[in-house]
Amino acid sequence: MGLTAYVNATFYTMNHESDVFENGMMIVEDHKITYIGPKNEEKLKSAEKVIDLTGKWVMPGLVNVHSHIVMTILRGIGDDMLLKPWLETRIWPLEAQFNTEIAQISTQLGILEMVKSGTTTFSDMFNPNGIDVDAVMHTIGETGVRGAFSFTIFSLGTEEDQRNNLDGAERFAKNYKTFADGRLTTMVAPHSPYSCTPKALEESARIAKENGLMGHIHVSETEYEVKDILNRYGVRPVEHVRRSGLFDQPTVMAHGVVLNDEEREIMKQYDVRVAHNPISNLKLGSGVADVSRMLDAGIKVGIATDGVASNNNFDMFEETRTAALLQKGTYRDATKLTAETALSMATRKGAEAIGMEHTGSLEEGKCADFITIDAKDKPHLQPLSEAYSHLLYAARGSDVSDVYINGKEIVRDGSCITMDEEKIIFEVNRLQKTLSY
Ligand SMILES: CSC[C@H]1O[C@@H](n2cnc3c(O)ncnc32)[C@H](O)[C@@H]1O
Ligand SMILES: [Zn+2]
């Protein structure tokens, strides 16, 4: 890849929260940003290709720190239910019918939606049952996206089933630790304290430790879960997972809706990072995570959608706005979760939360993962002078024009280049009809 200069745009770097270059310039060489700043005619001379982005806003690609991409085909199935019956009576019986073809098309649909709405990196947990995970990883690699993937560990079935599940997770974690030019990596993901035995949590910790990988787990999503774990083990979920050793590796905790001060202290001490899924938590009636207290306690928090069966989309603009509004509303304090903080959580801080410091902001040396928004003809993004505010409070995923990941163009003028949109939409509708529910 040659040296490409992107010029004449306003660059929102998300570097030091609000570093903005109007009429700026960015140079990308070998997948990386080598210059970001004011337009520089001298540097421009060295560019082999110049891309004129006049009037566009450029920002880092969004980072979705917790999703279930393989579930995308389940969008709209199982609405208006609490987490436990939703999982047990709708989602798990449907996932039991999945095969590799369904997983691949569902994954493509999810990634198509993600990239078109500005997400360039995501951290995902998928149910491996019945699917060829190698085929799914190759499918993901071909889309051009960046991400961390976890083969979920569940304590289900016979002892042999559980051993096979752990062996599969270990093999997957090792095989795909560095994959697709380094864009894809792995984490180790026991599903939750309620679906995994203490032994499975300990084994997960061992796999993560031996392979230098992060953990990823659902914890403290509902009041029910906290009571259940207290009843079973005599301690709350955070302490229960801590005892397994999982937190000895940096771990992404999805949800963290029901936490007390003591638990936040443990999380800070062990550098546990939180994936905040505000819309999924609202839709499943789980509650509102106290992000303000987590941030005050020094915990790293990223923004996430969860799967689209509990959201019901992958729009990270909507998710980030919801996160900010919920803190203001629940605290009755408009100063909570400012635009700067919320946008940095959806980009740079989210990337840091999942151990991907090489993306998430427009900085020299970082990977060229960025998106553009063409606000000129969009009434809801006027007046243009207040763009930073609009990025949080007014923009939506459908405003994204172009998406670049690792310096490669993935979406141009709203159309995805790396995937056959028409085919994916046709196939997902055909395959959805094969599921019984
Ligand atoms: C087995 S892989 C991940 C798996 O988790 C289930 N799931 C989806 N959303 C949630 C949630 O909010 N809490 C707990 N579990 C969830 C679903 O079966 C996924 O495939
Ligand atoms: Zn989840």
Coordinates of C-alpha atoms and ligand atoms in Angstrom, one line a residue:
M1 CA 0.0 0.0 0.0
G2 CA 1.5 3.4 -1.0
L3 CA 1.5 6.7 0.8
T4 CA -2.0 8.3 0.8
A5 CA -2.9 11.7 1.9
Y6 CA -6.4 12.6 3.0
V7 CA -7.0 16.3 2.9
N8 CA -9.4 19.2 3.4
A9 CA -11.5 17.5 6.1
T10 CA -12.1 18.3 9.7
F11 CA -10.3 15.6 11.8
Y12 CA -11.7 14.7 15.2
T13 CA -8.8 12.8 16.5
M14 CA -10.2 11.6 19.9
N15 CA -6.7 11.8 21.0
H16 CA -6.7 14.2 23.9
E17 CA -10.5 14.1 24.1
S18 CA -11.1 17.1 21.8
D19 CA -8.1 17.5 19.5
V20 CA -9.6 18.9 16.2
F21 CA -7.9 19.9 13.0
E22 CA -10.0 22.0 10.7
N23 CA -8.9 21.9 7.0
G24 CA -6.5 19.2 8.2
M25 CA -4.5 16.4 6.6
M26 CA -3.8 12.8 7.5
I27 CA -1.1 10.6 5.8
V28 CA -1.4 6.9 5.8
E29 CA 1.5 4.6 5.0
D30 CA 1.5 0.8 5.3
H31 CA -1.8 0.6 7.2
K32 CA -0.6 3.2 9.7
I33 CA -1.1 6.9 10.3
T34 CA 2.2 8.6 9.8
Y35 CA 0.9 12.2 10.0
I36 CA -2.1 13.9 11.4
G37 CA -2.4 17.7 11.7
P38 CA -2.8 20.9 9.8
K39 CA -2.5 20.7 6.0
N40 CA 1.2 20.6 5.2
E41 CA 2.1 21.3 1.5
E42 CA 5.6 19.9 1.9
K43 CA 4.4 16.6 3.2
L44 CA 1.7 16.5 0.6
K45 CA 4.3 16.3 -2.1
S46 CA 5.4 12.9 -1.0
A47 CA 1.9 11.4 -1.3
E48 CA 1.3 8.9 -4.1
K49 CA -2.4 9.4 -3.8
V50 CA -4.4 12.3 -2.5
I51 CA -8.0 11.8 -1.4
D52 CA -10.0 15.0 -1.2
L53 CA -12.5 14.9 1.7
T54 CA -13.7 18.5 1.4
G55 CA -16.4 19.3 3.9
K56 CA -16.3 15.9 5.5
W57 CA -15.8 15.1 9.2
V58 CA -13.3 12.4 9.9
M59 CA -13.1 10.5 13.2
P60 CA -11.7 7.2 14.4
G61 CA -13.8 4.1 13.7
L62 CA -16.1 3.2 16.6
V63 CA -15.2 0.3 18.9
N64 CA -17.9 -2.0 20.0
V65 CA -16.5 -3.8 23.0
H66 CA -19.2 -6.6 23.4
S67 CA -21.3 -8.2 20.8
H68 CA -22.7 -11.6 19.6
I69 CA -22.3 -11.3 15.9
V70 CA -23.4 -14.9 15.1
M71 CA -26.8 -14.1 16.7
T72 CA -27.6 -11.4 14.1
I73 CA -30.1 -13.7 12.4
L74 CA -32.2 -13.7 15.6
R75 CA -33.0 -9.9 15.5
G76 CA -36.6 -9.4 16.4
I77 CA -37.1 -12.8 17.9
G78 CA -37.8 -12.8 21.7
D79 CA -38.7 -9.2 22.3
D80 CA -40.1 -8.0 25.6
M81 CA -38.6 -10.7 27.9
L82 CA -36.4 -10.7 30.9
L83 CA -32.8 -12.1 30.5
K84 CA -33.4 -15.6 32.0
P85 CA -36.5 -16.7 30.2
W86 CA -35.2 -14.9 27.0
L87 CA -32.0 -17.0 27.1
E88 CA -33.6 -20.3 28.2
T89 CA -36.8 -20.4 26.3
R90 CA -36.0 -18.4 23.1
I91 CA -32.3 -17.8 22.4
W92 CA -30.6 -21.0 23.4
P93 CA -33.2 -23.3 21.7
L94 CA -32.7 -21.2 18.5
E95 CA -28.9 -21.2 18.7
A96 CA -29.1 -25.0 19.1
Q97 CA -30.4 -25.1 15.5
F98 CA -27.5 -23.1 14.0
N99 CA -25.1 -24.6 11.5
T100 CA -22.1 -23.2 9.8
E101 CA -24.0 -21.7 6.9
I102 CA -26.3 -19.8 9.3
A103 CA -23.4 -18.7 11.4
Q104 CA -21.5 -17.4 8.3
I105 CA -24.4 -15.4 6.8
S106 CA -25.5 -14.1 10.2
T107 CA -21.9 -13.0 10.9
Q108 CA -21.7 -11.3 7.5
L109 CA -25.0 -9.5 8.0
G110 CA -23.8 -8.3 11.4
I111 CA -20.4 -7.0 10.2
L112 CA -22.1 -5.4 7.2
E113 CA -24.4 -3.5 9.6
M114 CA -21.5 -2.6 11.9
V115 CA -19.1 -1.3 9.3
K116 CA -21.8 0.7 7.4
S117 CA -22.7 2.4 10.7
G118 CA -19.1 3.2 11.5
T119 CA -17.8 0.4 13.7
T120 CA -14.3 -0.7 12.7
T121 CA -13.4 -2.9 15.7
F122 CA -15.4 -5.2 17.9
S123 CA -15.0 -7.7 20.6
D124 CA -17.3 -10.6 20.2
M125 CA -18.4 -13.8 22.0
F126 CA -20.0 -16.5 20.0
N127 CA -21.7 -19.8 20.7
P128 CA -19.6 -22.4 18.9
N129 CA -22.1 -25.3 19.1
G130 CA -22.9 -26.8 15.7
I131 CA -20.6 -24.5 13.7
D132 CA -17.2 -24.8 12.1
V133 CA -15.5 -22.0 13.9
D134 CA -12.5 -22.1 11.4
A135 CA -14.9 -21.3 8.5
V136 CA -16.5 -18.5 10.5
M137 CA -13.1 -17.0 11.3
H138 CA -12.1 -17.0 7.7
T139 CA -15.4 -15.4 6.8
I140 CA -14.7 -12.6 9.3
G141 CA -11.2 -12.2 8.0
E142 CA -12.5 -11.6 4.5
T143 CA -14.7 -8.7 5.6
G144 CA -11.7 -6.6 6.5
V145 CA -12.9 -5.8 10.0
R146 CA -10.8 -5.7 13.2
G147 CA -11.7 -7.6 16.3
A148 CA -11.2 -9.9 19.2
F149 CA -13.2 -13.2 19.1
S150 CA -14.1 -15.5 21.9
F151 CA -15.3 -19.2 21.6
T152 CA -17.7 -19.3 24.5
I153 CA -17.1 -21.7 27.4
F154 CA -20.3 -23.2 28.9
S155 CA -20.7 -26.0 31.5
L156 CA -23.4 -27.9 29.6
G157 CA -24.0 -31.6 28.9
T158 CA -21.8 -34.5 30.0
E159 CA -18.3 -34.3 31.4
E160 CA -17.0 -35.2 28.0
D161 CA -19.0 -32.4 26.4
Q162 CA -17.6 -29.9 28.8
R163 CA -14.0 -31.2 28.2
N164 CA -14.6 -30.9 24.4
N165 CA -15.9 -27.3 24.9
L166 CA -12.8 -26.3 26.9
D167 CA -10.5 -28.0 24.4
G168 CA -12.2 -26.3 21.5
A169 CA -11.9 -22.9 23.3
E170 CA -8.2 -23.5 23.9
R171 CA -7.4 -24.6 20.4
F172 CA -9.4 -21.6 19.0
A173 CA -7.7 -19.1 21.3
K174 CA -4.3 -20.3 20.2
N175 CA -5.0 -20.7 16.5
Y176 CA -6.4 -17.3 16.0
K177 CA -4.4 -15.2 18.5
T178 CA -2.9 -13.4 15.5
F179 CA -5.0 -13.8 12.3
A180 CA -5.8 -11.9 9.1
D181 CA -2.8 -9.6 9.0
G182 CA -3.0 -9.2 12.8
R183 CA -6.5 -7.6 12.5
L184 CA -8.1 -10.5 14.4
T185 CA -7.2 -11.9 17.8
T186 CA -8.9 -13.9 20.5
M187 CA -10.0 -13.7 24.1
V188 CA -11.0 -16.5 26.5
A189 CA -14.7 -16.3 27.4
P190 CA -16.5 -18.3 30.0
H191 CA -20.1 -17.2 29.4
S192 CA -21.0 -16.2 32.9
P193 CA -20.8 -17.3 36.6
Y194 CA -24.2 -18.9 36.4
S195 CA -23.6 -21.0 33.3
C196 CA -20.1 -22.1 34.1
T197 CA -18.9 -24.3 37.0
P198 CA -16.2 -23.0 39.2
K199 CA -13.9 -25.6 37.5
A200 CA -14.7 -24.2 34.1
L201 CA -13.9 -20.6 35.3
E202 CA -10.6 -21.9 36.7
E203 CA -9.8 -23.6 33.4
S204 CA -10.7 -20.4 31.5
A205 CA -8.3 -18.5 33.7
R206 CA -5.6 -21.1 33.0
I207 CA -6.1 -20.9 29.2
A208 CA -6.0 -17.1 29.3
K209 CA -2.9 -17.0 31.5
E210 CA -0.9 -19.6 29.5
N211 CA -1.7 -17.9 26.2
G212 CA -1.3 -14.3 27.4
L213 CA -4.9 -13.5 26.5
M214 CA -7.6 -11.3 28.0
G215 CA -10.7 -12.8 29.6
H216 CA -14.3 -11.9 28.5
I217 CA -17.3 -12.8 30.6
H218 CA -20.9 -11.6 31.4
V219 CA -21.0 -10.6 35.1
S220 CA -23.6 -9.0 37.3
E221 CA -26.1 -8.3 34.6
T222 CA -29.2 -8.7 36.7
E223 CA -30.4 -8.7 40.4
Y224 CA -31.5 -12.3 39.8
E225 CA -27.9 -13.3 38.9
V226 CA -26.4 -11.7 42.0
K227 CA -28.9 -13.5 44.3
D228 CA -28.4 -16.8 42.4
I229 CA -24.6 -16.7 42.8
L230 CA -24.9 -15.6 46.4
N231 CA -27.2 -18.6 47.0
R232 CA -25.0 -21.1 45.2
Y233 CA -21.5 -20.0 46.4
G234 CA -22.0 -17.6 49.3
V235 CA -20.4 -14.7 47.6
R236 CA -21.5 -12.1 44.9
P237 CA -20.5 -12.7 41.3
V238 CA -17.4 -10.4 41.2
E239 CA -15.8 -12.1 44.2
H240 CA -16.8 -15.5 42.8
V241 CA -15.1 -14.8 39.4
R242 CA -12.1 -13.2 41.2
R243 CA -11.6 -16.4 43.1
S244 CA -11.4 -18.4 39.9
G245 CA -8.3 -16.5 38.9
L246 CA -9.8 -15.1 35.7
F247 CA -9.2 -11.5 36.8
D248 CA -5.5 -12.2 37.1
Q249 CA -5.6 -11.5 33.4
P250 CA -7.0 -8.3 32.1
T251 CA -10.7 -9.1 31.6
V252 CA -13.7 -7.5 29.9
M253 CA -16.7 -7.8 32.1
A254 CA -19.9 -7.4 30.0
H255 CA -22.7 -5.5 31.9
G256 CA -21.8 -4.8 35.5
V257 CA -25.3 -3.5 36.1
V258 CA -25.6 -4.7 39.7
L259 CA -22.4 -3.7 41.6
N260 CA -21.6 -2.3 45.0
D261 CA -18.6 -0.2 46.1
E262 CA -16.6 -3.1 47.3
E263 CA -17.0 -4.8 43.9
R264 CA -15.9 -1.7 42.1
E265 CA -12.8 -1.6 44.2
I266 CA -12.0 -5.2 43.3
M267 CA -12.5 -4.4 39.7
K268 CA -10.2 -1.4 39.9
Q269 CA -7.6 -3.4 41.7
Y270 CA -7.6 -6.2 39.1
D271 CA -8.0 -3.8 36.2
V272 CA -11.2 -5.4 35.1
R273 CA -12.7 -3.4 32.1
V274 CA -16.4 -3.0 31.6
A275 CA -18.4 -3.4 28.4
H276 CA -21.4 -1.1 29.0
N277 CA -24.4 -2.2 27.0
P278 CA -27.1 0.4 27.9
I279 CA -29.7 -0.5 25.3
S280 CA -29.6 -4.2 25.9
N281 CA -29.8 -3.6 29.6
L282 CA -32.8 -1.4 29.2
K283 CA -34.5 -3.8 26.7
L284 CA -34.0 -6.9 28.9
G285 CA -35.2 -5.0 31.9
S286 CA -31.9 -5.5 33.7
G287 CA -31.4 -1.9 34.7
V288 CA -28.9 0.9 34.2
A289 CA -25.2 0.4 35.0
D290 CA -23.6 3.1 37.2
V291 CA -21.0 4.2 34.7
S292 CA -20.4 7.4 36.5
R293 CA -19.3 5.6 39.7
M294 CA -17.2 3.2 37.6
L295 CA -15.4 6.1 36.0
D296 CA -14.9 7.8 39.3
A297 CA -13.4 4.6 40.7
G298 CA -10.9 4.6 37.8
I299 CA -12.4 1.6 35.9
K300 CA -12.0 1.5 32.1
V301 CA -15.4 1.4 30.4
G302 CA -16.2 0.9 26.8
I303 CA -19.5 1.1 24.9
A304 CA -21.2 -2.0 23.5
T305 CA -24.4 -3.1 21.8
D306 CA -24.5 -6.7 22.9
G307 CA -26.3 -8.9 20.3
V308 CA -29.1 -7.5 18.1
A309 CA -31.6 -9.9 19.6
S310 CA -31.5 -7.6 22.7
N311 CA -30.8 -4.2 21.2
N312 CA -31.9 -4.4 18.2
N313 CA -29.2 -2.9 16.1
F314 CA -25.4 -2.3 16.0
D315 CA -25.6 1.5 15.8
M316 CA -22.8 2.7 18.1
F317 CA -23.8 6.3 17.7
E318 CA -27.2 5.5 19.2
E319 CA -25.6 3.4 21.9
T320 CA -23.1 6.0 22.9
R321 CA -25.8 8.7 23.0
T322 CA -28.0 6.5 25.2
A323 CA -25.1 5.8 27.6
A324 CA -24.6 9.6 28.1
L325 CA -28.3 10.4 28.4
L326 CA -28.9 7.6 31.0
Q327 CA -26.2 8.9 33.3
K328 CA -27.6 12.5 33.1
G329 CA -31.1 11.2 33.6
T330 CA -30.5 8.8 36.5
Y331 CA -28.4 11.3 38.3
R332 CA -30.6 14.3 37.4
D333 CA -27.3 15.9 36.6
A334 CA -26.5 17.1 33.0
T335 CA -22.8 17.3 33.7
K336 CA -22.5 13.5 33.9
L337 CA -20.9 11.7 31.0
T338 CA -20.0 14.6 28.8
A339 CA -19.8 14.4 25.0
E340 CA -16.0 14.3 25.2
T341 CA -16.0 11.4 27.6
A342 CA -18.8 9.4 25.9
L343 CA -17.1 9.8 22.4
S344 CA -13.8 8.8 23.8
M345 CA -15.4 5.7 25.4
A346 CA -16.8 4.7 22.0
T347 CA -13.3 5.1 20.4
R348 CA -10.0 5.4 22.1
K349 CA -11.0 4.3 25.6
G350 CA -13.0 1.4 24.2
A351 CA -10.0 0.2 22.2
E352 CA -7.9 0.5 25.4
A353 CA -10.5 -1.5 27.3
I354 CA -10.2 -4.4 25.0
G355 CA -6.4 -4.2 24.8
M356 CA -6.3 -2.7 21.3
E357 CA -4.3 0.4 22.0
H358 CA -3.2 0.4 18.3
T359 CA -6.5 1.7 17.2
G360 CA -9.3 4.0 18.5
S361 CA -7.8 7.4 17.8
L362 CA -6.2 9.3 14.9
E363 CA -2.6 9.4 16.1
E364 CA 0.7 8.9 14.4
G365 CA 1.7 5.3 14.7
K366 CA -1.8 4.0 15.1
C367 CA -3.7 1.8 12.6
A368 CA -5.6 3.8 10.0
D369 CA -9.1 2.9 11.1
F370 CA -11.3 5.9 10.4
I371 CA -14.7 6.9 9.2
T372 CA -16.1 10.0 7.4
I373 CA -19.4 11.7 7.7
D374 CA -20.7 14.1 5.0
A375 CA -22.9 16.5 6.9
K376 CA -23.4 19.1 4.2
D377 CA -26.8 18.0 3.1
K378 CA -28.1 16.7 6.4
P379 CA -30.5 19.0 8.2
H380 CA -30.0 17.1 11.5
L381 CA -26.3 17.8 11.5
Q382 CA -26.6 21.6 11.1
P383 CA -25.3 24.1 12.0
L384 CA -22.0 22.7 11.0
S385 CA -20.0 24.8 13.5
E386 CA -21.2 22.5 16.4
A387 CA -20.0 19.3 14.8
Y388 CA -18.4 17.8 18.0
S389 CA -21.7 18.0 19.8
H390 CA -23.6 16.5 16.8
L391 CA -21.3 13.5 16.7
L392 CA -22.7 12.5 20.1
Y393 CA -26.2 14.1 20.3
A394 CA -27.4 14.1 16.7
A395 CA -25.5 11.7 14.5
R396 CA -26.6 8.2 13.6
G397 CA -25.0 5.2 12.0
S398 CA -26.7 5.9 8.7
D399 CA -24.7 9.2 8.5
V400 CA -21.5 7.4 7.8
S401 CA -20.1 7.8 4.3
D402 CA -16.8 6.0 4.1
V403 CA -15.0 3.5 6.3
Y404 CA -11.3 2.6 6.3
I405 CA -9.8 -0.2 8.3
N406 CA -6.0 -0.8 8.4
G407 CA -5.8 1.8 5.6
K408 CA -8.2 -0.2 3.4
E409 CA -11.4 1.2 2.1
I410 CA -14.3 -1.0 3.3
V411 CA -17.3 1.3 2.7
R412 CA -17.5 4.0 0.0
D413 CA -20.4 6.5 -0.1
G414 CA -22.4 4.2 2.1
S415 CA -21.9 1.0 0.2
C416 CA -19.7 -1.8 1.4
I417 CA -16.9 -2.9 -0.9
T418 CA -15.8 -6.1 0.8
M419 CA -19.2 -7.8 1.0
D420 CA -22.0 -8.7 -1.4
E421 CA -24.8 -6.9 0.4
E422 CA -27.6 -8.1 -1.9
K423 CA -26.6 -11.8 -1.5
I424 CA -26.2 -11.5 2.3
I425 CA -29.7 -10.0 2.7
F426 CA -31.3 -12.6 0.4
E427 CA -29.5 -15.5 2.2
V428 CA -30.3 -14.3 5.7
N429 CA -34.0 -14.1 4.9
R430 CA -33.9 -17.6 3.3
L431 CA -32.0 -19.1 6.3
Q432 CA -34.1 -17.4 8.9
K433 CA -37.1 -19.4 7.6
T434 CA -35.4 -22.6 8.3
L435 CA -35.4 -21.9 12.1
S436 CA -38.4 -23.1 14.1
Y437 CA -39.7 -21.0 16.9
Ligands
LIG1 C1 -22.6 -18.6 24.0 S1 -21.8 -17.2 23.4 C2 -22.6 -15.9 23.8 C3 -24.0 -16.2 24.1 O1 -24.4 -15.4 25.1 C4 -25.8 -15.3 25.0 N1 -26.2 -14.0 25.3 C5 -26.5 -13.0 24.4 N2 -26.8 -11.9 25.1 C6 -26.6 -12.1 26.4 C7 -26.7 -11.4 27.6 O2 -27.1 -10.1 27.6 N3 -26.4 -12.0 28.7 C8 -26.0 -13.3 28.8 N4 -26.0 -14.1 27.7 C9 -26.2 -13.5 26.5 C10 -26.2 -15.8 23.7 O3 -26.7 -17.2 23.8 C11 -24.9 -15.8 22.9 O4 -24.8 -16.7 21.9
ZN2 ZN -23.6 -10.4 25.9

